[in-house]
Tab-separated table of C-alpha atoms and ligand atoms in Angstrom:
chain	number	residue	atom	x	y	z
A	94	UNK	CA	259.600	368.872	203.869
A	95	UNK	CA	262.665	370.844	205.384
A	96	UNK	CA	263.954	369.218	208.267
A	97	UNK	CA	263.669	371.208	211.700
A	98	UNK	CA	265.834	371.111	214.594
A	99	UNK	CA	262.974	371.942	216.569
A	100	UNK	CA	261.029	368.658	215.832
A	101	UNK	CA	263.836	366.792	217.540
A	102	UNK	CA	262.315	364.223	220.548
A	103	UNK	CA	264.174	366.397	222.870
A	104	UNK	CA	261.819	369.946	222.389
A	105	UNK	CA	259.013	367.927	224.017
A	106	UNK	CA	255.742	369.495	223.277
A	107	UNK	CA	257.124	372.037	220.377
A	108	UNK	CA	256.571	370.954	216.838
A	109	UNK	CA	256.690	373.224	213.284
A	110	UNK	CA	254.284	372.688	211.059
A	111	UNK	CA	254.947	372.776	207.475
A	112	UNK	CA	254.269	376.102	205.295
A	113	UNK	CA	251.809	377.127	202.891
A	114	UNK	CA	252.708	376.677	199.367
A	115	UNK	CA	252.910	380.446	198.735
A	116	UNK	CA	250.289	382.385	196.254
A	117	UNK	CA	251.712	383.817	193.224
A	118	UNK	CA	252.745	387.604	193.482
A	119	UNK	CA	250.549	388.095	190.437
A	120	UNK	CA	246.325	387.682	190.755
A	121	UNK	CA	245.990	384.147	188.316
A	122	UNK	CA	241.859	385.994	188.124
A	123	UNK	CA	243.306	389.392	187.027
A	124	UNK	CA	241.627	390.281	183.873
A	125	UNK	CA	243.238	393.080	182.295
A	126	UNK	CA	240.568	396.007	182.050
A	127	UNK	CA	239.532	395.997	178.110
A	128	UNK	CA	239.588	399.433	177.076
A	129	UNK	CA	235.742	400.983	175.471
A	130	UNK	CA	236.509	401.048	171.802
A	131	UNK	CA	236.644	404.220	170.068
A	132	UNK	CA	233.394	405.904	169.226
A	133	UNK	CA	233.302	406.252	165.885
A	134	UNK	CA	232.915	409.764	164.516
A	135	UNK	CA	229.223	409.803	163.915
A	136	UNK	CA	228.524	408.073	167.191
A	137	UNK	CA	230.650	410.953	168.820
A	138	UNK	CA	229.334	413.747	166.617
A	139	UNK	CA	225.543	412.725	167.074
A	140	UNK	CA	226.626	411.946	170.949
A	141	UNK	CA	227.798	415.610	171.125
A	142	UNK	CA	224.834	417.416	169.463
A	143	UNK	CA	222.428	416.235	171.256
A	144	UNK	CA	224.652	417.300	174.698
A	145	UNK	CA	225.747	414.220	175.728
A	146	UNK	CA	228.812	415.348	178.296
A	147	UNK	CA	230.214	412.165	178.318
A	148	UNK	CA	230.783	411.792	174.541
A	149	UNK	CA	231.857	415.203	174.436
A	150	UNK	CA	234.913	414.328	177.122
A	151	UNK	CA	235.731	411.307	175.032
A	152	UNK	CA	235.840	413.783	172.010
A	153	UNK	CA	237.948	416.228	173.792
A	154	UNK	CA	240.070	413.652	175.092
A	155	UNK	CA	240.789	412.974	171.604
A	156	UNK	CA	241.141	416.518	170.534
A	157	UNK	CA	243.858	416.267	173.187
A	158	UNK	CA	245.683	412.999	171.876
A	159	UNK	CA	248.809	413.069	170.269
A	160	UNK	CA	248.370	410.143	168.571
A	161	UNK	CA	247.988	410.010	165.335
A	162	UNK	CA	244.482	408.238	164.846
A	163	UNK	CA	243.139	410.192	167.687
A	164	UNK	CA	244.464	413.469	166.051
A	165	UNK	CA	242.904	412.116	162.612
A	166	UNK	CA	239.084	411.078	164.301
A	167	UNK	CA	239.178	414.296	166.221
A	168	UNK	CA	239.771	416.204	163.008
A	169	UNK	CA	236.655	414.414	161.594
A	170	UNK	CA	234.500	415.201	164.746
A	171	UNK	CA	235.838	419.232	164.592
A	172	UNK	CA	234.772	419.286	160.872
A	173	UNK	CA	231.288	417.922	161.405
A	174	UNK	CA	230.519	420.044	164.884
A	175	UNK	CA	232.096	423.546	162.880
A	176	UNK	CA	228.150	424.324	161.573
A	177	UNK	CA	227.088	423.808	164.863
A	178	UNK	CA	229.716	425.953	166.489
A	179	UNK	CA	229.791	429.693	167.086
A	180	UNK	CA	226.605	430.307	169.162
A	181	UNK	CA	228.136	431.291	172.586
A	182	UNK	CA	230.021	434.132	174.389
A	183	UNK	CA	233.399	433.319	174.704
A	184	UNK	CA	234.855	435.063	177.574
A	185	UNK	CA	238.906	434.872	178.442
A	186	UNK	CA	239.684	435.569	182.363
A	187	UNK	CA	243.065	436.375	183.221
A	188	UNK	CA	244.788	437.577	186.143
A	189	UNK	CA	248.311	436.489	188.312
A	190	UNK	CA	247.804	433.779	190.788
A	191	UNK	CA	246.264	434.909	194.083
A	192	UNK	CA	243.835	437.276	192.225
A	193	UNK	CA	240.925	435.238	192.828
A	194	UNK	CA	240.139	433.695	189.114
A	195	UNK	CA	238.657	430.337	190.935
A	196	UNK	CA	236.792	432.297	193.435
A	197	UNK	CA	235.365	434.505	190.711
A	198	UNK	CA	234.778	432.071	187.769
A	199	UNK	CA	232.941	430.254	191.240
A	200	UNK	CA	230.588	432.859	191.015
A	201	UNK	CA	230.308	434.029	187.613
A	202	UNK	CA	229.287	431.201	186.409
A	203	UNK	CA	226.445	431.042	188.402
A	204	UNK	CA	225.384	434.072	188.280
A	205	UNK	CA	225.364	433.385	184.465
A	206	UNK	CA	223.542	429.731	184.560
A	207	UNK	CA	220.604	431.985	186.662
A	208	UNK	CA	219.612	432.846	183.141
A	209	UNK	CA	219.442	428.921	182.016
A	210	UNK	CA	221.431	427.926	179.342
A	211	UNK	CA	225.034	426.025	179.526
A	212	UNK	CA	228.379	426.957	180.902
A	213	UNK	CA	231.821	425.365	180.008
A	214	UNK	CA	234.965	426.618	181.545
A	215	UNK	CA	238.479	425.466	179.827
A	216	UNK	CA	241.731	426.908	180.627
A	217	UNK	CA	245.017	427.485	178.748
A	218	UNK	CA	248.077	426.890	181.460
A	219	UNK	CA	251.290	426.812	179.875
A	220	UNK	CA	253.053	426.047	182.999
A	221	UNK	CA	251.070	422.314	183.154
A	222	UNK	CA	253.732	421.464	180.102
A	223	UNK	CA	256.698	421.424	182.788
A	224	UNK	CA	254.770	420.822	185.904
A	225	UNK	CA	252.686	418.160	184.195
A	226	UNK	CA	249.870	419.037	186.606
A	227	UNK	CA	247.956	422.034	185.496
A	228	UNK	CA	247.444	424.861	188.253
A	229	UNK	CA	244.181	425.832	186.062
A	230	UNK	CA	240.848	424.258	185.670
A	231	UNK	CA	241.350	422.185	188.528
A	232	UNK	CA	236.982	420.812	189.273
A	233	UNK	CA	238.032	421.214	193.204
A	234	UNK	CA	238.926	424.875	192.891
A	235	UNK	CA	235.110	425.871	191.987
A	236	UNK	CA	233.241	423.964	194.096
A	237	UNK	CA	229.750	425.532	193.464
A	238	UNK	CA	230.253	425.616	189.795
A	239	UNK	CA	231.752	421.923	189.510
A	240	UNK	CA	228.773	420.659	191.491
A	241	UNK	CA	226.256	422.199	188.749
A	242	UNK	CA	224.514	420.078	186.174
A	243	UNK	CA	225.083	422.486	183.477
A	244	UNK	CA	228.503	423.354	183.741
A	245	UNK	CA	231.699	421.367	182.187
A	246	UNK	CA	235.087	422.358	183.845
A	247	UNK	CA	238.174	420.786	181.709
A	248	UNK	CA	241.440	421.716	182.973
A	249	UNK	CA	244.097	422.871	180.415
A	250	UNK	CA	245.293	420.594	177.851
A	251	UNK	CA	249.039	419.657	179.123
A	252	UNK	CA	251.484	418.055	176.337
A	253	UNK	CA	253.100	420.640	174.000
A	254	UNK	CA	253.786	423.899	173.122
A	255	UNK	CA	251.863	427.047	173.726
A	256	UNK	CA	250.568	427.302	170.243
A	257	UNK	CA	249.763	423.294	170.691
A	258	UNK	CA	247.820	423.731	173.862
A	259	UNK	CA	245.925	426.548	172.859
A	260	UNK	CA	244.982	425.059	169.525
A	261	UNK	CA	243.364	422.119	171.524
A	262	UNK	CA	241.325	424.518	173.899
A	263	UNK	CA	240.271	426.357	170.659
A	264	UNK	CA	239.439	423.202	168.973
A	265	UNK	CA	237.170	422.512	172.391
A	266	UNK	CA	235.304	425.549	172.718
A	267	UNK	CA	234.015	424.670	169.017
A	268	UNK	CA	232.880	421.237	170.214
A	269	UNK	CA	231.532	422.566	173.614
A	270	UNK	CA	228.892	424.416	171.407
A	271	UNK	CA	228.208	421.936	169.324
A	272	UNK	CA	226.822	420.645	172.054
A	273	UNK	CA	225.058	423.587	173.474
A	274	UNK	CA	227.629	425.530	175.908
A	275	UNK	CA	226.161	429.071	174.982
A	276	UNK	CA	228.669	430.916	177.729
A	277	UNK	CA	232.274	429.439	177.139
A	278	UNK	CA	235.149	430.707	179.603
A	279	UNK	CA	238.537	430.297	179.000
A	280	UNK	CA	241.149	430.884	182.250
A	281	UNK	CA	244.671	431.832	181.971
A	282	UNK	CA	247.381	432.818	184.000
A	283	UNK	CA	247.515	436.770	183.580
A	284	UNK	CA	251.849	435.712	183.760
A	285	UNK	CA	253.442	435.138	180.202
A	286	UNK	CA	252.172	434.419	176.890
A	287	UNK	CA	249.196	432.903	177.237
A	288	UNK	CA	246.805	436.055	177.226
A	289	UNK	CA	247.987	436.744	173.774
A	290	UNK	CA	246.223	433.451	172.640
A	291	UNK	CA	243.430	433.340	175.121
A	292	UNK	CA	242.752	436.613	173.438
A	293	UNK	CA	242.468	434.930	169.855
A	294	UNK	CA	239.670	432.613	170.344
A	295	UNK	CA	237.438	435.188	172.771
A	296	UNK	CA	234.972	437.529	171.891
A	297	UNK	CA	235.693	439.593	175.534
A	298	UNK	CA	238.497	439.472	177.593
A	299	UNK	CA	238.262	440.091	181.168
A	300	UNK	CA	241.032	441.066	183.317
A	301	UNK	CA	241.164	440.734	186.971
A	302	UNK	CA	243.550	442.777	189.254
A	303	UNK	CA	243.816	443.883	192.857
A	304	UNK	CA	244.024	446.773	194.670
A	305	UNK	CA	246.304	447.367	197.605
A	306	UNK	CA	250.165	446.044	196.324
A	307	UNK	CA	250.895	449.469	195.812
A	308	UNK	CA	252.382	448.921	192.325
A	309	UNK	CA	249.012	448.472	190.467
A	310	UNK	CA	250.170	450.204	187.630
A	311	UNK	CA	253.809	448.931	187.180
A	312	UNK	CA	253.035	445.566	187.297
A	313	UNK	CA	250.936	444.810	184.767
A	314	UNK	CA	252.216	444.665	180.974
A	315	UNK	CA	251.101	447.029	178.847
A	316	UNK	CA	250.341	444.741	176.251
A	317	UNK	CA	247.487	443.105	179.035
A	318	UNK	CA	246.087	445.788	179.541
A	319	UNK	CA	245.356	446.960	175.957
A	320	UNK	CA	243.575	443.429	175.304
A	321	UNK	CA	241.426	444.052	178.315
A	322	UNK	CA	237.813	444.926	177.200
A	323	UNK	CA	236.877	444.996	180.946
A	324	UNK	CA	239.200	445.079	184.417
A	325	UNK	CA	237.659	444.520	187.444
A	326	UNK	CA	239.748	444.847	190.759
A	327	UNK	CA	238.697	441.723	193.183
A	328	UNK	CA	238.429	441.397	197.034
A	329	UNK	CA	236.844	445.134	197.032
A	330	UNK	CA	235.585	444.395	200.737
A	331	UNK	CA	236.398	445.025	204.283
A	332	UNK	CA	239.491	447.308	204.543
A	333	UNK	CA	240.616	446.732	200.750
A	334	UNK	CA	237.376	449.099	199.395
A	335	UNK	CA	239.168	452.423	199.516
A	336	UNK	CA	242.508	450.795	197.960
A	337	UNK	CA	239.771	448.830	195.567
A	338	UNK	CA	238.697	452.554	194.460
A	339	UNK	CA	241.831	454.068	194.533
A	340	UNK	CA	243.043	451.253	192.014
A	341	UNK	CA	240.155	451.797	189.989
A	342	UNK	CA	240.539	455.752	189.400
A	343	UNK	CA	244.356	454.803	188.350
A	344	UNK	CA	243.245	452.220	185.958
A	345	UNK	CA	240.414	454.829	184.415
A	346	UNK	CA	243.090	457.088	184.061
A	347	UNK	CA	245.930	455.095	182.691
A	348	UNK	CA	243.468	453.728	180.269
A	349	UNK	CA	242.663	457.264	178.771
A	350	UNK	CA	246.287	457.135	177.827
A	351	UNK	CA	246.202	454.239	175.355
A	352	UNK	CA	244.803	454.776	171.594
A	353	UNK	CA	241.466	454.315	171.300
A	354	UNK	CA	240.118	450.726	171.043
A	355	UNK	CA	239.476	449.503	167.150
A	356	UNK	CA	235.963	448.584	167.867
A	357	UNK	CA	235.146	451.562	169.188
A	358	UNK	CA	234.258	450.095	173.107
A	359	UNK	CA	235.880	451.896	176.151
A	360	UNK	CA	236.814	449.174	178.231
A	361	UNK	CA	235.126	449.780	181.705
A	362	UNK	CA	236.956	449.711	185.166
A	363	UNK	CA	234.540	447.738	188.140
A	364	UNK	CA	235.642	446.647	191.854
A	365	UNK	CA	233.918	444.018	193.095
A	366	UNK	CA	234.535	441.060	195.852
A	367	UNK	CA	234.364	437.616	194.517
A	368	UNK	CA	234.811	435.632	197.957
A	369	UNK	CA	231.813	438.334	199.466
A	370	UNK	CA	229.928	437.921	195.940
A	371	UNK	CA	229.609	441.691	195.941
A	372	UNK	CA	229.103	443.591	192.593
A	373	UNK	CA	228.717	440.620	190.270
A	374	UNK	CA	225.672	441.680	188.373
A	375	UNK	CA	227.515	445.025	187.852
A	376	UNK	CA	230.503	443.318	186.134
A	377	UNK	CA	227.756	441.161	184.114
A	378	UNK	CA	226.021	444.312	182.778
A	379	UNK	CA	229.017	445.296	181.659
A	380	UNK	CA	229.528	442.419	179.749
A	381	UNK	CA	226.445	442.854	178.179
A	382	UNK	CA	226.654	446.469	177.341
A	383	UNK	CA	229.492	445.201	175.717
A	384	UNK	CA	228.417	442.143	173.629
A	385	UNK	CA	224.976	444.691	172.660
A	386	UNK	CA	227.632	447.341	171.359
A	387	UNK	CA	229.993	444.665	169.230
A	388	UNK	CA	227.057	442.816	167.714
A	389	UNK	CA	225.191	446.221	166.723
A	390	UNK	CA	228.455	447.555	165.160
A	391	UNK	CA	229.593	444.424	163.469
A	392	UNK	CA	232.670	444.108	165.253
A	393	UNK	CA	231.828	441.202	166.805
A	394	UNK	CA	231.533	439.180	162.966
A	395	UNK	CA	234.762	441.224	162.358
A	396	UNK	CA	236.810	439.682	165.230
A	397	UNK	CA	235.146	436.253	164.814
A	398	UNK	CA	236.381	435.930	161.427
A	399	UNK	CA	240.176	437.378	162.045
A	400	UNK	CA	240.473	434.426	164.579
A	401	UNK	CA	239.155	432.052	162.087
A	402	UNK	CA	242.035	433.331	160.211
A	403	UNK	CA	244.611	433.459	162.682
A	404	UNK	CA	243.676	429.682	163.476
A	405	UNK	CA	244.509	428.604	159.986
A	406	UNK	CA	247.771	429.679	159.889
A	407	UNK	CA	248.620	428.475	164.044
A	408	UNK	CA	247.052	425.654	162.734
A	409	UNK	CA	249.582	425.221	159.581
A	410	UNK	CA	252.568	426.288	161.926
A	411	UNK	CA	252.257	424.128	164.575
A	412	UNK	CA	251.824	420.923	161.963
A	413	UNK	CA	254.858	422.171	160.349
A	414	UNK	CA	256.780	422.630	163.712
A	415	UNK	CA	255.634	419.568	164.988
A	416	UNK	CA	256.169	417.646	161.542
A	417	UNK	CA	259.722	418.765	161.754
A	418	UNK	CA	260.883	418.519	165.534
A	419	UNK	CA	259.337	415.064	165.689
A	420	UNK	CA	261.224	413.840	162.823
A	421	UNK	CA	264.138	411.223	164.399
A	422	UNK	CA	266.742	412.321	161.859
A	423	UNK	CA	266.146	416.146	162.421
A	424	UNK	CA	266.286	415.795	165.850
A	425	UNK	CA	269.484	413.788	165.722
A	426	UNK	CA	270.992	416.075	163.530
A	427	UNK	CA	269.903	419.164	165.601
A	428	UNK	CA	271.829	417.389	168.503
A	429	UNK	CA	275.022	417.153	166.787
A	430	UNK	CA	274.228	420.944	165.426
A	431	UNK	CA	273.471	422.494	168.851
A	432	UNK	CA	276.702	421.241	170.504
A	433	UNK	CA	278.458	422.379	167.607
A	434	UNK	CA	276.920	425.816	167.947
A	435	UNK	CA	277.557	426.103	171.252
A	436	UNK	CA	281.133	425.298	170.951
A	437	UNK	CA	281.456	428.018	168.638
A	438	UNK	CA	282.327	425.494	165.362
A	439	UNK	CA	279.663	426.138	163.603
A	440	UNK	CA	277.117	429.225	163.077
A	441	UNK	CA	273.672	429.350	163.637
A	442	UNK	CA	272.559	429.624	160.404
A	443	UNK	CA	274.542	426.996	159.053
A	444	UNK	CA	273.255	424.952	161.588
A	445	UNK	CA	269.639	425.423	160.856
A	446	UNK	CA	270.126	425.498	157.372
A	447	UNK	CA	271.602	421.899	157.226
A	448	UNK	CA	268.574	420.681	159.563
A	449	UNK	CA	266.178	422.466	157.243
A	450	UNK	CA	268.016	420.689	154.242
A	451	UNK	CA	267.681	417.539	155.701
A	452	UNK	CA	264.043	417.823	156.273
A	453	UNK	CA	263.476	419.241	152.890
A	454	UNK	CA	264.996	416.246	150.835
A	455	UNK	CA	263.299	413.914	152.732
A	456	UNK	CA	260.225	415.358	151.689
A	457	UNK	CA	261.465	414.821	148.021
A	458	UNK	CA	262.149	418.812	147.752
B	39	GDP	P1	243.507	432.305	191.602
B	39	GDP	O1	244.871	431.809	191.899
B	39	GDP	O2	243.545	433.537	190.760
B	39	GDP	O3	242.585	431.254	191.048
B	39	GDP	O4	242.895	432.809	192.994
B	39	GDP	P2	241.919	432.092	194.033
B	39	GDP	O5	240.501	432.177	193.542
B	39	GDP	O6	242.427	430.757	194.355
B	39	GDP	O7	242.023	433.083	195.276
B	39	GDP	C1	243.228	433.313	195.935
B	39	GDP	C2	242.919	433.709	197.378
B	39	GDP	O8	242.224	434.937	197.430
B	39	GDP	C3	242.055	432.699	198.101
B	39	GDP	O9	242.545	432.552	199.399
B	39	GDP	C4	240.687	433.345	198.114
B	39	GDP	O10	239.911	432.944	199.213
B	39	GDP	C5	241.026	434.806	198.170
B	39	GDP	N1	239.978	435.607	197.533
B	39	GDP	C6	239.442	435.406	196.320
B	39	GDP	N2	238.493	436.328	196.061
B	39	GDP	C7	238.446	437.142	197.153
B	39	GDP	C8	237.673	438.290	197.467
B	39	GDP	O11	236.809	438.755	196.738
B	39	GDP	N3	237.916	438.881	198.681
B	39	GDP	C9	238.839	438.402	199.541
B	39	GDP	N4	239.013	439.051	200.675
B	39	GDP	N5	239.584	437.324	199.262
B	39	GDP	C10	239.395	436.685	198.089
């Protein structure tokens, strides 16, 4: 026992008691959680068809994975849900931050679970690859629609490239209605990129604006705009309905100037209020009107089929890009080649052509 001055005759009355032996820093009754094994792919396949949500977020979780197993059982569970796939409306909402997507979806998606039947809402956010949070899909931003029993809200897949992230969300609608989502949503940020593959795996693409910043017109991309089936200007209440209108007439016109749509549908121009729920059903006839008028002309097959298309060969790209970015002695190389591009010793070609070589003959080529 250490020795204390204070136990000395002389501090009458004053005595230290001895310590505790200390506990270890480290629980001796911790049991490190064991992880569920992995479903196997029956077991997740028959999970998902007959609805079971958990299954199906183990499944998408999967779909998500970037390892290699994961990426290989997922494939498996796609493959087996495809003939099960395909039943739904698939509806893209886009719009810049601030225009009310949350608010709206919110309310959409009840107003489109009145009518029974299942609604899942994923999101493609391109920004969540830097961030590493995603800004979309987010359960607590639509709080009516998160609390519902027959809605799934998945925020956006986060690891990889644009192509990679969208591929997954694709890859998820198809399992979603496997296992009976009939009214699929897929958010985006109306900002970059994104739209242009949000676009590829809908059937209608909705995009919402506002009235009122006095540069409706010139801020918006043309490109948006001509993958717009429908616009719909939000928070037409209070003082913002005459600026709501205003906006509206501008968009009518504006859209009179574009070439005629290939499947023959006039996109439509609505106002409505999201936060007031004001003009919902309008926008949702709309939708209608417009799902009635692809299906009758065949368009809606037509487009269906081009995106089945158009996923084959993202699919083959991205494997390829991935296949060759992820290889160690690429990327070393590509290292060496980039500083010596930048320093102006070597060209740019030259450079990717002896990364492209090296790839090549280790593939035996
Ligand atoms: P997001 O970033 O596009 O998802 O937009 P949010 O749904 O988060 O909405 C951004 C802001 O606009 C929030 O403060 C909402 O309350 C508000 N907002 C959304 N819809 C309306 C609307 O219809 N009218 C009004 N006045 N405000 C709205």
């Amino acid at each position: 026992m250490q020795q204390h001055i204070e136990n000395d005759d002389k501090y009458l009355g004053l005595t230290v008691n001895s310590g505790v032996v200390q506990p270890p820093s480290v629980n001796p009754y911790f049991k490190p959680r064991r992880r569920a094994p992995l479903p196997t792919a029956g077991e997740l396949v028959e999970g998902i068809l007959k609805g079971d949500i958990t299954l199906l977020s183990r499944a998408v979780t999967l779909v998500e994975s970037v390892q290699p197993a994961h990426r290989a059982l997922a494939s498996e569970v796609i493959e087996k849900c495809l003939p099960y796939s395909g039943n739904s409306r698939r509806i893209g909402i886009t719009g810049v931050p601030g225009a009310g997507k949350s608010t709206s979806i919110d309310v959409f998606g009840l107003h489109v679970l009145k009518d029974g039947g299942k609604l899942a809402v994923l999101a493609i956010d391109p920004s969540s690859e830097r961030t590493r949070g995603s800004i979309l899909g987010d359960k607590t931003r639509m709080e009516k629609l998160s609390m519902h029993p027959d809605a799934f809200i998945r925020p956006s897949p986060s690891a990889g490239s644009l192509g990679g992230v969208a591929r997954k969300t694709r890859e998820t609608i198809i399992l979603c209605e496997a296992a009976g989502f009939n009214n699929i949503f897929v958010e985006t940020v109306g900002v970059g990129q994104s739209e242009t593959a949000v676009h590829s795996m809908v059937d209608f693409f909705l995009l919402i604006q506002l009235a009122g910043t006095g540069d409706e017109l010139q801020g918006i991309k043309r490109g948006i705009m001509e993958m717009a089936d429908g616009i719909v200007i939000n928070k037409a209440d209070g003082d913002n309905v005459g600026p709501a209108q205003l906006a509206q007439a501008q968009f009518r016109s504006a859209l009179h100037l574009f070439p005629p749509t290939e499947s023959g549908w006039m996109p439509e121009v609505l106002t409505y209020s999201g936060y007031y729920e004001l003009g919902i059903p309008e926008v949702w006839e709309m939708i209608d009107r417009y799902f009635h008028f692809v299906k009758s002309n065949g368009y809606f097959e037509l487009k269906r089929n081009r995106q089945s298309r158009y996923w084959m060969y993202e699919t083959i790209n991205e494997r390829l890009r991935s296949d060759f970015y992820d290889n160690p002695e690429v990327a070393a190389l590509l290292d060496v080649n980039e500083r010596a591009v930048m320093t102006n010793t070597m060209t740019s070609f030259a450079a990717a052509q002896s990364a492209l070589d090296l790839y090549f003959s280790q593939r035996g080529r």
